[in-house]
mmCIF file of C-alpha atoms and ligand atoms in Angstrom:
data_model
loop_
_atom_site.group_PDB
_atom_site.id
_atom_site.type_symbol
_atom_site.label_atom_id
_atom_site.label_comp_id
_atom_site.label_asym_id
_atom_site.label_seq_id
_atom_site.Cartn_x
_atom_site.Cartn_y
_atom_site.Cartn_z
ATOM 1 C CA MET O 1 -19.246 -4.082 22.107
ATOM 2 C CA LYS O 2 -16.443 -5.666 24.071
ATOM 3 C CA ILE O 3 -12.927 -4.705 22.976
ATOM 4 C CA ALA O 4 -9.712 -6.112 24.462
ATOM 5 C CA VAL O 5 -6.947 -3.513 24.312
ATOM 6 C CA PHE O 6 -3.250 -4.449 24.314
ATOM 7 C CA PRO O 7 -0.999 -1.436 23.733
ATOM 8 C CA GLY O 8 2.110 -3.691 23.980
ATOM 9 C CA ASP O 9 5.543 -2.121 23.710
ATOM 10 C CA GLY O 10 7.371 0.898 22.293
ATOM 11 C CA ILE O 11 5.155 3.239 20.275
ATOM 12 C CA GLY O 12 2.208 0.902 20.975
ATOM 13 C CA GLU O 13 1.724 2.796 24.232
ATOM 14 C CA GLU O 14 1.504 6.100 22.338
ATOM 15 C CA ILE O 15 -0.610 5.201 19.315
ATOM 16 C CA VAL O 16 -3.240 2.992 20.961
ATOM 17 C CA PRO O 17 -4.571 5.789 23.242
ATOM 18 C CA GLN O 18 -5.138 7.900 20.104
ATOM 19 C CA ALA O 19 -7.162 5.098 18.501
ATOM 20 C CA ILE O 20 -9.168 4.631 21.720
ATOM 21 C CA ALA O 21 -9.942 8.357 21.800
ATOM 22 C CA VAL O 22 -11.243 8.062 18.222
ATOM 23 C CA LEU O 23 -13.452 5.096 19.178
ATOM 24 C CA GLU O 24 -14.789 7.067 22.126
ATOM 25 C CA GLY O 25 -15.478 9.925 19.709
ATOM 26 C CA ILE O 26 -17.424 7.502 17.487
ATOM 27 C CA GLY O 27 -19.351 6.377 20.557
ATOM 28 C CA LYS O 28 -20.416 9.960 21.250
ATOM 29 C CA VAL O 29 -21.255 10.924 17.658
ATOM 30 C CA PHE O 30 -23.129 7.724 16.743
ATOM 31 C CA ASN O 31 -24.366 6.821 20.211
ATOM 32 C CA HIS O 32 -22.538 3.523 20.786
ATOM 33 C CA GLN O 33 -21.208 1.984 23.976
ATOM 34 C CA PHE O 34 -17.745 0.400 23.897
ATOM 35 C CA ASP O 35 -16.468 -1.685 26.774
ATOM 36 C CA PHE O 36 -12.637 -1.586 26.858
ATOM 37 C CA GLN O 37 -10.742 -4.307 28.722
ATOM 38 C CA TYR O 38 -7.011 -3.574 29.020
ATOM 39 C CA GLY O 39 -4.249 -6.172 29.247
ATOM 40 C CA PHE O 40 -0.507 -6.711 28.937
ATOM 41 C CA ILE O 41 1.204 -8.639 26.147
ATOM 42 C CA GLY O 42 4.707 -8.793 24.677
ATOM 43 C CA GLY O 43 7.652 -7.261 26.505
ATOM 44 C CA ALA O 44 5.335 -5.369 28.865
ATOM 45 C CA ALA O 45 3.891 -8.735 29.971
ATOM 46 C CA ILE O 46 7.323 -10.383 30.250
ATOM 47 C CA ASP O 47 8.438 -7.616 32.622
ATOM 48 C CA ARG O 48 5.386 -8.031 34.847
ATOM 49 C CA PHE O 49 4.507 -11.731 34.595
ATOM 50 C CA GLY O 50 7.560 -13.414 33.045
ATOM 51 C CA GLU O 51 5.693 -14.488 29.892
ATOM 52 C CA PRO O 52 4.606 -12.729 26.666
ATOM 53 C CA LEU O 53 0.981 -13.893 26.724
ATOM 54 C CA PRO O 54 -0.234 -14.301 30.333
ATOM 55 C CA LYS O 55 -3.392 -16.356 30.738
ATOM 56 C CA GLU O 56 -5.301 -13.320 32.034
ATOM 57 C CA SER O 57 -4.575 -11.488 28.746
ATOM 58 C CA LEU O 58 -5.515 -14.524 26.663
ATOM 59 C CA ALA O 59 -8.790 -14.862 28.588
ATOM 60 C CA THR O 60 -9.524 -11.149 28.026
ATOM 61 C CA ALA O 61 -8.913 -11.617 24.276
ATOM 62 C CA LEU O 62 -11.067 -14.728 24.037
ATOM 63 C CA LEU O 63 -14.008 -13.068 25.805
ATOM 64 C CA ALA O 64 -13.894 -9.955 23.608
ATOM 65 C CA ASP O 65 -15.584 -9.398 20.242
ATOM 66 C CA ALA O 66 -12.455 -7.701 18.947
ATOM 67 C CA VAL O 67 -8.851 -7.090 20.000
ATOM 68 C CA LEU O 68 -6.990 -3.844 19.431
ATOM 69 C CA LEU O 69 -3.248 -4.313 19.502
ATOM 70 C CA GLY O 70 -0.415 -1.770 19.298
ATOM 71 C CA ALA O 71 2.849 -3.616 18.690
ATOM 72 C CA VAL O 72 5.231 -5.868 20.584
ATOM 73 C CA GLY O 73 8.984 -6.275 20.877
ATOM 74 C CA GLY O 74 12.113 -4.258 21.387
ATOM 75 C CA PRO O 75 15.859 -4.558 22.002
ATOM 76 C CA LYS O 76 15.354 -5.169 25.722
ATOM 77 C CA TRP O 77 13.912 -8.644 25.060
ATOM 78 C CA GLU O 78 15.972 -9.642 22.004
ATOM 79 C CA GLY O 79 18.314 -11.928 23.958
ATOM 80 C CA LEU O 80 15.460 -14.143 25.167
ATOM 81 C CA ASP O 81 14.774 -17.603 23.788
ATOM 82 C CA TYR O 82 12.365 -17.650 20.813
ATOM 83 C CA SER O 83 9.759 -19.515 22.857
ATOM 84 C CA VAL O 84 9.357 -16.584 25.298
ATOM 85 C CA ARG O 85 10.051 -13.603 23.021
ATOM 86 C CA PRO O 86 7.407 -10.829 22.875
ATOM 87 C CA GLU O 87 6.472 -11.848 19.299
ATOM 88 C CA ARG O 88 5.217 -15.221 20.587
ATOM 89 C CA ALA O 89 2.220 -13.337 21.993
ATOM 90 C CA LEU O 90 1.043 -12.562 18.457
ATOM 91 C CA LEU O 91 1.329 -16.167 17.294
ATOM 92 C CA GLY O 92 -0.408 -17.323 20.486
ATOM 93 C CA LEU O 93 -3.311 -14.910 20.001
ATOM 94 C CA ARG O 94 -3.720 -15.827 16.323
ATOM 95 C CA GLU O 95 -3.699 -19.528 17.107
ATOM 96 C CA GLN O 96 -5.957 -19.390 20.203
ATOM 97 C CA MET O 97 -8.457 -17.035 18.589
ATOM 98 C CA GLY O 98 -8.460 -19.063 15.336
ATOM 99 C CA LEU O 99 -7.583 -15.990 13.245
ATOM 100 C CA TYR O 100 -7.063 -17.637 9.886
ATOM 101 C CA ALA O 101 -7.521 -14.645 7.574
ATOM 102 C CA ASN O 102 -5.261 -11.607 7.518
ATOM 103 C CA LEU O 103 -6.591 -8.620 5.614
ATOM 104 C CA ARG O 104 -4.297 -5.792 4.611
ATOM 105 C CA PRO O 105 -5.863 -3.002 2.606
ATOM 106 C CA VAL O 106 -3.420 -0.964 0.549
ATOM 107 C CA MET O 107 -4.895 2.376 -0.347
ATOM 108 C CA LEU O 108 -3.093 5.492 -1.399
ATOM 109 C CA PHE O 109 -4.163 8.817 0.040
ATOM 110 C CA PRO O 110 -3.569 10.985 -3.074
ATOM 111 C CA MET O 111 -1.851 13.743 -1.109
ATOM 112 C CA LEU O 112 0.809 11.231 -0.013
ATOM 113 C CA ALA O 113 1.749 9.993 -3.509
ATOM 114 C CA GLY O 114 5.116 11.735 -3.162
ATOM 115 C CA ALA O 115 6.003 9.594 -0.117
ATOM 116 C CA SER O 116 6.272 6.412 -2.249
ATOM 117 C CA THR O 117 9.492 5.269 -3.900
ATOM 118 C CA LEU O 118 7.461 4.533 -7.056
ATOM 119 C CA LYS O 119 6.380 7.068 -9.663
ATOM 120 C CA SER O 120 3.049 8.791 -8.945
ATOM 121 C CA GLU O 121 1.528 7.654 -12.257
ATOM 122 C CA VAL O 122 2.077 4.006 -11.259
ATOM 123 C CA ILE O 123 0.528 4.217 -7.808
ATOM 124 C CA GLU O 124 -2.201 6.819 -8.243
ATOM 125 C CA GLY O 125 -5.614 5.312 -7.508
ATOM 126 C CA ILE O 126 -4.387 2.016 -6.062
ATOM 127 C CA ASN O 127 -6.875 0.397 -3.760
ATOM 128 C CA LEU O 128 -6.204 -3.281 -3.216
ATOM 129 C CA LEU O 129 -6.638 -5.783 -0.442
ATOM 130 C CA VAL O 130 -4.330 -8.674 0.370
ATOM 131 C CA VAL O 131 -6.114 -11.633 1.984
ATOM 132 C CA ARG O 132 -3.433 -13.841 3.501
ATOM 133 C CA GLU O 133 -4.065 -17.277 5.000
ATOM 134 C CA LEU O 134 -2.684 -16.981 8.532
ATOM 135 C CA THR O 135 -2.762 -20.256 10.439
ATOM 136 C CA GLY O 136 -1.600 -22.858 7.911
ATOM 137 C CA GLY O 137 1.039 -23.476 5.272
ATOM 138 C CA ILE O 138 4.774 -23.747 5.712
ATOM 139 C CA TYR O 139 4.867 -21.793 9.000
ATOM 140 C CA PHE O 140 2.924 -24.560 10.737
ATOM 141 C CA GLY O 141 3.463 -27.697 8.591
ATOM 142 C CA SER O 142 5.385 -30.740 9.762
ATOM 143 C CA PRO O 143 7.859 -32.328 9.475
ATOM 144 C CA ARG O 144 9.995 -29.337 10.378
ATOM 145 C CA GLY O 145 13.397 -28.830 11.962
ATOM 146 C CA VAL O 146 17.118 -29.160 11.409
ATOM 147 C CA GLU O 147 18.563 -32.647 11.616
ATOM 148 C CA LYS O 148 21.796 -34.551 11.046
ATOM 149 C CA TYR O 149 21.752 -36.044 7.561
ATOM 150 C CA GLU O 150 24.473 -38.050 5.789
ATOM 151 C CA GLY O 151 27.294 -36.355 7.660
ATOM 152 C CA HIS O 152 25.921 -32.824 7.346
ATOM 153 C CA GLU O 153 22.810 -30.949 8.454
ATOM 154 C CA ARG O 154 19.452 -30.741 6.729
ATOM 155 C CA GLY O 155 16.741 -28.124 7.339
ATOM 156 C CA VAL O 156 13.122 -29.027 6.595
ATOM 157 C CA ASN O 157 9.818 -27.161 6.517
ATOM 158 C CA THR O 158 6.601 -28.367 4.962
ATOM 159 C CA GLU O 159 4.054 -26.441 2.934
ATOM 160 C CA VAL O 160 0.746 -28.123 3.655
ATOM 161 C CA TYR O 161 -2.879 -27.108 3.057
ATOM 162 C CA THR O 162 -6.087 -29.067 3.512
ATOM 163 C CA THR O 163 -9.261 -28.495 1.517
ATOM 164 C CA PRO O 164 -11.203 -26.895 4.446
ATOM 165 C CA GLU O 165 -8.368 -24.415 5.058
ATOM 166 C CA ILE O 166 -8.454 -23.327 1.426
ATOM 167 C CA VAL O 167 -12.255 -23.221 1.311
ATOM 168 C CA ARG O 168 -12.605 -20.829 4.255
ATOM 169 C CA ILE O 169 -9.938 -18.373 3.090
ATOM 170 C CA ALA O 170 -11.333 -18.431 -0.464
ATOM 171 C CA LYS O 171 -14.777 -17.586 0.946
ATOM 172 C CA VAL O 172 -13.360 -14.613 2.868
ATOM 173 C CA ALA O 173 -11.761 -13.370 -0.365
ATOM 174 C CA PHE O 174 -14.927 -13.735 -2.458
ATOM 175 C CA GLU O 175 -17.201 -12.257 0.223
ATOM 176 C CA THR O 176 -14.889 -9.274 0.654
ATOM 177 C CA ALA O 177 -14.597 -8.772 -3.111
ATOM 178 C CA ARG O 178 -18.388 -8.588 -3.298
ATOM 179 C CA LYS O 179 -18.230 -5.416 -1.183
ATOM 180 C CA ARG O 180 -15.475 -3.983 -3.394
ATOM 181 C CA ARG O 181 -14.791 -4.105 -7.142
ATOM 182 C CA LYS O 182 -15.710 -7.817 -7.438
ATOM 183 C CA LYS O 183 -12.335 -9.092 -8.642
ATOM 184 C CA VAL O 184 -10.232 -11.808 -6.986
ATOM 185 C CA THR O 185 -6.709 -12.795 -8.018
ATOM 186 C CA SER O 186 -5.598 -16.053 -6.425
ATOM 187 C CA VAL O 187 -1.814 -16.280 -6.144
ATOM 188 C CA ASP O 188 0.017 -19.623 -6.139
ATOM 189 C CA LYS O 189 2.920 -21.548 -7.645
ATOM 190 C CA ALA O 190 0.852 -24.242 -9.332
ATOM 191 C CA ASN O 191 3.405 -24.717 -12.111
ATOM 192 C CA VAL O 192 5.812 -26.256 -9.579
ATOM 193 C CA LEU O 193 4.037 -27.165 -6.311
ATOM 194 C CA GLU O 194 1.389 -29.872 -5.847
ATOM 195 C CA VAL O 195 0.008 -28.031 -2.804
ATOM 196 C CA SER O 196 -0.576 -25.018 -5.080
ATOM 197 C CA GLU O 197 -2.332 -27.262 -7.592
ATOM 198 C CA LEU O 198 -4.835 -28.211 -4.858
ATOM 199 C CA TRP O 199 -5.124 -24.536 -3.829
ATOM 200 C CA ARG O 200 -6.006 -23.530 -7.386
ATOM 201 C CA LYS O 201 -8.494 -26.378 -7.799
ATOM 202 C CA VAL O 202 -10.349 -25.576 -4.556
ATOM 203 C CA VAL O 203 -10.441 -21.796 -5.163
ATOM 204 C CA THR O 204 -11.861 -22.478 -8.651
ATOM 205 C CA GLU O 205 -14.490 -24.778 -7.142
ATOM 206 C CA ILE O 206 -15.580 -22.225 -4.486
ATOM 207 C CA HIS O 207 -15.771 -19.544 -7.177
ATOM 208 C CA LYS O 208 -18.835 -21.341 -8.608
ATOM 209 C CA ASP O 209 -20.806 -19.957 -5.634
ATOM 210 C CA TYR O 210 -19.726 -16.402 -6.524
ATOM 211 C CA PRO O 211 -20.545 -15.959 -10.227
ATOM 212 C CA ASP O 212 -20.779 -12.186 -9.749
ATOM 213 C CA VAL O 213 -17.065 -12.039 -8.801
ATOM 214 C CA ALA O 214 -14.337 -12.353 -11.453
ATOM 215 C CA LEU O 215 -11.548 -14.821 -10.611
ATOM 216 C CA SER O 216 -8.094 -15.035 -12.110
ATOM 217 C CA HIS O 217 -5.010 -17.013 -11.088
ATOM 218 C CA MET O 218 -1.454 -15.698 -11.030
ATOM 219 C CA TYR O 219 1.913 -17.276 -10.221
ATOM 220 C CA VAL O 220 3.555 -15.662 -7.223
ATOM 221 C CA ASP O 221 6.711 -14.594 -9.085
ATOM 222 C CA ASN O 222 4.626 -12.802 -11.705
ATOM 223 C CA CYS O 223 2.482 -11.236 -8.973
ATOM 224 C CA ALA O 224 5.576 -9.802 -7.257
ATOM 225 C CA MET O 225 6.433 -8.171 -10.556
ATOM 226 C CA GLN O 226 2.895 -6.998 -11.416
ATOM 227 C CA LEU O 227 2.527 -5.286 -8.024
ATOM 228 C CA ILE O 228 5.337 -2.947 -9.005
ATOM 229 C CA ARG O 229 4.502 -2.746 -12.710
ATOM 230 C CA ASN O 230 0.757 -2.118 -12.557
ATOM 231 C CA PRO O 231 -0.731 -2.337 -9.048
ATOM 232 C CA ARG O 232 -4.036 -0.748 -10.149
ATOM 233 C CA GLN O 233 -5.018 -4.008 -11.887
ATOM 234 C CA PHE O 234 -5.649 -5.667 -8.482
ATOM 235 C CA ASP O 235 -8.714 -5.587 -6.281
ATOM 236 C CA VAL O 236 -8.522 -8.584 -3.882
ATOM 237 C CA LEU O 237 -5.430 -10.821 -3.792
ATOM 238 C CA VAL O 238 -5.828 -14.137 -1.956
ATOM 239 C CA THR O 239 -2.857 -16.290 -1.140
ATOM 240 C CA THR O 240 -1.045 -18.608 1.279
ATOM 241 C CA ASN O 241 0.652 -17.713 4.545
ATOM 242 C CA LEU O 242 4.190 -17.551 3.103
ATOM 243 C CA PHE O 243 3.366 -15.834 -0.206
ATOM 244 C CA GLY O 244 1.027 -13.451 1.622
ATOM 245 C CA ASP O 245 3.684 -12.525 4.157
ATOM 246 C CA ILE O 246 6.030 -11.414 1.397
ATOM 247 C CA LEU O 247 3.521 -9.902 -1.045
ATOM 248 C CA SER O 248 1.649 -7.925 1.620
ATOM 249 C CA ASP O 249 4.855 -6.185 2.716
ATOM 250 C CA GLU O 250 5.665 -5.416 -0.904
ATOM 251 C CA ALA O 251 2.132 -4.129 -1.515
ATOM 252 C CA ALA O 252 2.182 -2.085 1.704
ATOM 253 C CA MET O 253 5.269 -0.209 0.660
ATOM 254 C CA LEU O 254 3.609 0.966 -2.565
ATOM 255 C CA THR O 255 2.061 3.678 -0.432
ATOM 256 C CA GLY O 256 5.391 4.766 0.982
ATOM 257 C CA SER O 257 4.726 4.797 4.703
ATOM 258 C CA ILE O 258 4.463 1.950 7.121
ATOM 259 C CA GLY O 259 2.800 4.318 9.596
ATOM 260 C CA MET O 260 -0.364 4.539 7.470
ATOM 261 C CA LEU O 261 -1.420 0.933 7.014
ATOM 262 C CA PRO O 262 -3.937 -0.986 9.148
ATOM 263 C CA SER O 263 -4.659 -4.702 9.265
ATOM 264 C CA ALA O 264 -7.313 -7.118 10.446
ATOM 265 C CA SER O 265 -6.888 -10.771 11.387
ATOM 266 C CA LEU O 266 -10.212 -12.543 11.309
ATOM 267 C CA GLY O 267 -11.686 -15.887 12.313
ATOM 268 C CA GLY O 268 -14.444 -17.408 14.462
ATOM 269 C CA GLU O 269 -17.836 -15.839 14.920
ATOM 270 C CA SER O 270 -18.272 -12.689 16.965
ATOM 271 C CA ARG O 271 -21.332 -12.415 19.151
ATOM 272 C CA LYS O 272 -22.043 -9.312 17.123
ATOM 273 C CA THR O 273 -22.614 -9.171 13.391
ATOM 274 C CA GLY O 274 -19.253 -10.055 11.929
ATOM 275 C CA LEU O 275 -16.110 -12.122 12.320
ATOM 276 C CA LYS O 276 -14.158 -12.029 15.532
ATOM 277 C CA GLY O 277 -10.959 -10.184 14.891
ATOM 278 C CA MET O 278 -7.682 -8.730 15.984
ATOM 279 C CA TYR O 279 -6.876 -5.282 14.601
ATOM 280 C CA GLU O 280 -3.410 -3.758 14.530
ATOM 281 C CA PRO O 281 -1.151 -1.513 12.492
ATOM 282 C CA ILE O 282 1.210 -3.442 10.214
ATOM 283 C CA HIS O 283 4.290 -1.792 11.702
ATOM 284 C CA GLY O 284 6.205 -2.848 14.801
ATOM 285 C CA SER O 285 7.025 -1.153 18.085
ATOM 286 C CA ALA O 286 9.560 1.248 16.475
ATOM 287 C CA PRO O 287 11.921 1.438 19.474
ATOM 288 C CA ASP O 288 14.010 4.063 17.631
ATOM 289 C CA ILE O 289 11.233 6.652 17.980
ATOM 290 C CA ALA O 290 9.368 5.386 21.054
ATOM 291 C CA GLY O 291 8.532 7.910 23.774
ATOM 292 C CA LYS O 292 9.209 10.929 21.547
ATOM 293 C CA ASP O 293 5.638 11.760 20.472
ATOM 294 C CA VAL O 294 6.585 11.457 16.782
ATOM 295 C CA ALA O 295 4.984 8.115 15.811
ATOM 296 C CA ASN O 296 2.218 8.214 13.234
ATOM 297 C CA PRO O 297 -1.030 6.997 14.886
ATOM 298 C CA ILE O 298 -2.988 6.772 11.593
ATOM 299 C CA ALA O 299 -2.363 3.039 10.938
ATOM 300 C CA THR O 300 -3.835 2.246 14.358
ATOM 301 C CA ILE O 301 -6.726 4.668 13.914
ATOM 302 C CA LEU O 302 -7.533 3.087 10.521
ATOM 303 C CA SER O 303 -7.308 -0.333 12.209
ATOM 304 C CA VAL O 304 -10.221 0.612 14.483
ATOM 305 C CA ALA O 305 -12.133 1.698 11.382
ATOM 306 C CA MET O 306 -11.611 -1.864 10.054
ATOM 307 C CA MET O 307 -12.805 -3.212 13.409
ATOM 308 C CA LEU O 308 -16.041 -1.241 13.163
ATOM 309 C CA GLN O 309 -16.571 -2.489 9.626
ATOM 310 C CA TYR O 310 -15.609 -6.164 9.877
ATOM 311 C CA THR O 311 -16.524 -7.172 13.426
ATOM 312 C CA PHE O 312 -19.335 -4.788 14.280
ATOM 313 C CA GLY O 313 -20.813 -4.155 10.822
ATOM 314 C CA LEU O 314 -20.708 -0.381 11.391
ATOM 315 C CA ASP O 315 -19.821 0.799 7.875
ATOM 316 C CA ARG O 316 -20.950 4.417 8.309
ATOM 317 C CA GLU O 317 -18.833 4.813 11.422
ATOM 318 C CA ALA O 318 -15.788 3.312 9.650
ATOM 319 C CA ILE O 319 -16.220 5.726 6.761
ATOM 320 C CA ALA O 320 -16.481 8.641 9.216
ATOM 321 C CA ILE O 321 -13.027 7.761 10.609
ATOM 322 C CA GLU O 322 -11.516 7.395 7.136
ATOM 323 C CA SER O 323 -12.991 10.741 6.099
ATOM 324 C CA ALA O 324 -11.615 12.446 9.217
ATOM 325 C CA VAL O 325 -8.125 11.094 8.412
ATOM 326 C CA PHE O 326 -8.516 12.233 4.803
ATOM 327 C CA GLU O 327 -9.507 15.759 5.860
ATOM 328 C CA VAL O 328 -6.597 16.177 8.259
ATOM 329 C CA LEU O 329 -4.129 15.037 5.582
ATOM 330 C CA LYS O 330 -5.770 17.301 3.017
ATOM 331 C CA GLU O 331 -5.272 20.229 5.352
ATOM 332 C CA GLY O 332 -1.547 19.457 5.251
ATOM 333 C CA TYR O 333 -0.965 18.005 8.721
ATOM 334 C CA ARG O 334 1.786 15.367 8.759
ATOM 335 C CA THR O 335 3.710 13.327 11.296
ATOM 336 C CA GLU O 336 7.448 13.128 10.711
ATOM 337 C CA ASP O 337 7.383 9.883 8.652
ATOM 338 C CA ILE O 338 5.159 11.435 5.952
ATOM 339 C CA TYR O 339 6.328 15.022 6.279
ATOM 340 C CA SER O 340 7.641 17.003 3.333
ATOM 341 C CA LEU O 341 8.266 20.736 2.911
ATOM 342 C CA ASP O 342 5.146 22.941 2.770
ATOM 343 C CA ASN O 343 3.305 20.669 5.226
ATOM 344 C CA LYS O 344 2.562 21.247 8.887
ATOM 345 C CA LYS O 345 4.510 18.901 11.119
ATOM 346 C CA VAL O 346 2.611 17.530 14.141
ATOM 347 C CA GLY O 347 3.303 14.940 16.839
ATOM 348 C CA THR O 348 1.412 11.736 17.706
ATOM 349 C CA LYS O 349 -0.994 13.355 20.194
ATOM 350 C CA GLU O 350 -1.727 16.360 17.998
ATOM 351 C CA MET O 351 -2.447 14.132 14.961
ATOM 352 C CA GLY O 352 -4.860 12.103 17.104
ATOM 353 C CA ARG O 353 -6.512 15.262 18.419
ATOM 354 C CA LEU O 354 -6.966 16.707 14.921
ATOM 355 C CA ILE O 355 -8.602 13.503 13.630
ATOM 356 C CA LEU O 356 -10.895 13.386 16.657
ATOM 357 C CA GLU O 357 -11.846 17.015 16.112
ATOM 358 C CA ARG O 358 -12.800 16.370 12.444
ATOM 359 C CA LEU O 359 -14.751 13.298 13.543
ATOM 360 C CA LYS O 360 -16.791 15.338 16.003
ATOM 361 C CA GLY O 361 -17.734 17.558 13.059
ATOM 362 C CA HIS O 362 -19.577 14.562 11.537
ATOM 363 C CA ARG O 363 -23.246 14.090 12.221
ATOM 364 C CA GLY O 364 -24.193 10.609 13.391
HETATM 365 P P1 NAD P 1 9.119 -1.328 12.909
HETATM 366 O O1 NAD P 1 7.925 -1.460 12.059
HETATM 367 O O2 NAD P 1 8.915 -1.221 14.372
HETATM 368 O O3 NAD P 1 9.967 -0.070 12.425
HETATM 369 C C1 NAD P 1 10.535 0.048 11.126
HETATM 370 C C2 NAD P 1 10.822 1.535 10.827
HETATM 371 O O4 NAD P 1 9.581 2.219 10.607
HETATM 372 C C3 NAD P 1 11.498 2.271 11.995
HETATM 373 O O5 NAD P 1 12.394 3.196 11.480
HETATM 374 C C4 NAD P 1 10.351 2.974 12.692
HETATM 375 O O6 NAD P 1 10.735 4.169 13.348
HETATM 376 C C5 NAD P 1 9.402 3.279 11.521
HETATM 377 N N1 NAD P 1 7.999 3.264 11.964
HETATM 378 C C6 NAD P 1 7.267 2.176 12.302
HETATM 379 N N2 NAD P 1 6.048 2.534 12.667
HETATM 380 C C7 NAD P 1 5.974 3.866 12.582
HETATM 381 C C8 NAD P 1 4.956 4.818 12.841
HETATM 382 N N3 NAD P 1 3.756 4.490 13.284
HETATM 383 N N4 NAD P 1 5.264 6.135 12.641
HETATM 384 C C9 NAD P 1 6.457 6.504 12.193
HETATM 385 N N5 NAD P 1 7.446 5.650 11.915
HETATM 386 C C10 NAD P 1 7.226 4.326 12.115
HETATM 387 O O7 NAD P 1 10.048 -2.602 12.578
HETATM 388 P P2 NAD P 1 11.449 -3.048 13.226
HETATM 389 O O8 NAD P 1 12.259 -1.853 13.594
HETATM 390 O O9 NAD P 1 11.976 -4.070 12.320
HETATM 391 O O10 NAD P 1 11.023 -3.798 14.559
HETATM 392 C C11 NAD P 1 11.013 -3.200 15.862
HETATM 393 C C12 NAD P 1 10.401 -4.201 16.849
HETATM 394 O O11 NAD P 1 9.026 -4.404 16.516
HETATM 395 C C13 NAD P 1 11.034 -5.570 16.825
HETATM 396 O O12 NAD P 1 11.129 -6.047 18.142
HETATM 397 C C14 NAD P 1 10.097 -6.413 15.995
HETATM 398 O O13 NAD P 1 10.149 -7.778 16.316
HETATM 399 C C15 NAD P 1 8.792 -5.807 16.383
HETATM 400 N N6 NAD P 1 7.694 -5.993 15.394
HETATM 401 C C16 NAD P 1 6.472 -6.193 15.918
HETATM 402 C C17 NAD P 1 5.394 -6.281 15.063
HETATM 403 C C18 NAD P 1 4.030 -6.425 15.666
HETATM 404 O O14 NAD P 1 3.872 -6.222 16.847
HETATM 405 N N7 NAD P 1 3.006 -6.760 14.882
HETATM 406 C C19 NAD P 1 5.566 -6.186 13.683
HETATM 407 C C20 NAD P 1 6.841 -5.959 13.174
HETATM 408 C C21 NAD P 1 7.917 -5.851 14.067
#
């Protein structure tokens, strides 16, 4: 199993080694061989090679079955032109690897209910998955730009989707729902936008191949409200690039801590069982806490659990990681971002070590 590893910048360099240690632990317990290929992206690559996604790193990513990424960016590179900023590396990888589906599970560990800004009775038991289309829509559509227009300026972006783009993301949503609670909510703005009308029509058409999965449609404004009002009603949410960008951040924050949430970006076929993918925590490089051994490594550790599940089809191994995280939290260990009185505060390395220790207690 070939894995490209890009720690990136800031806390990426601290959290990725913890996730690698967990993967190595899985290798020992379940008798698997992982081949790690390291590379530079983001600011770390700009400093060494003058560009955020050097061709060596891109080649490493393209040859791998899966990519593990920490985070990119930081104040040091903020003055650079947008075309060479660290964040370009992410867009480049998504585009070159054809990663059209972004999956963000939002699950609440019950012992962390107090960390959310919402009332416990609203968020208890939430377990939903946002499936966001990642390579189409308004972020990529043309025409785009700012132009002179009748004596003033005019900014234009275009929301565009083709049938094949909608078909493939709808299939990811239905397939994933089959392994969960078999419920898909497709989110659009079909009351106003023609492109949404097509989205709704195609999703409804694809649903005919998945009669065992329930499908409902929801307008995006209502969905934004329902996520706060009654998030337990959702299983799988499927939506466009723009709506997914906004709703997945909203959904993520239901659980209270950005340091807990993993993500997978999928596309193409892996040489192994599943979809080729890039796995990363949803948070950024957190320059404010970088180098202090306080960052929460759990989002990255849960990201490798997603990798095992989605790219390598190793469900048992993924569950073993999730259980180890659960146990450590149940025992009261917390990094600073999720710490409250009565808990035991630990740093990045210690949190990683504790999870690895619980994992070794599992029998393969
Ligand atoms: P951020 O996610 O890096 O940090 C937001 C806040 O959350 C900070 O207070 C940070 O300390 C905290 N935080 C984040 N991850 C944490 C963790 N694992 N444990 C504990 N606390 C954590 O977002 P930002 O500050 O807006 O951005 C910082 C840099 O990261 C920017 O350069 C931005 O462009 C970049 N960024 C990169 C990605 C990515 O690589 N996928 C995503 C978002 C932002």
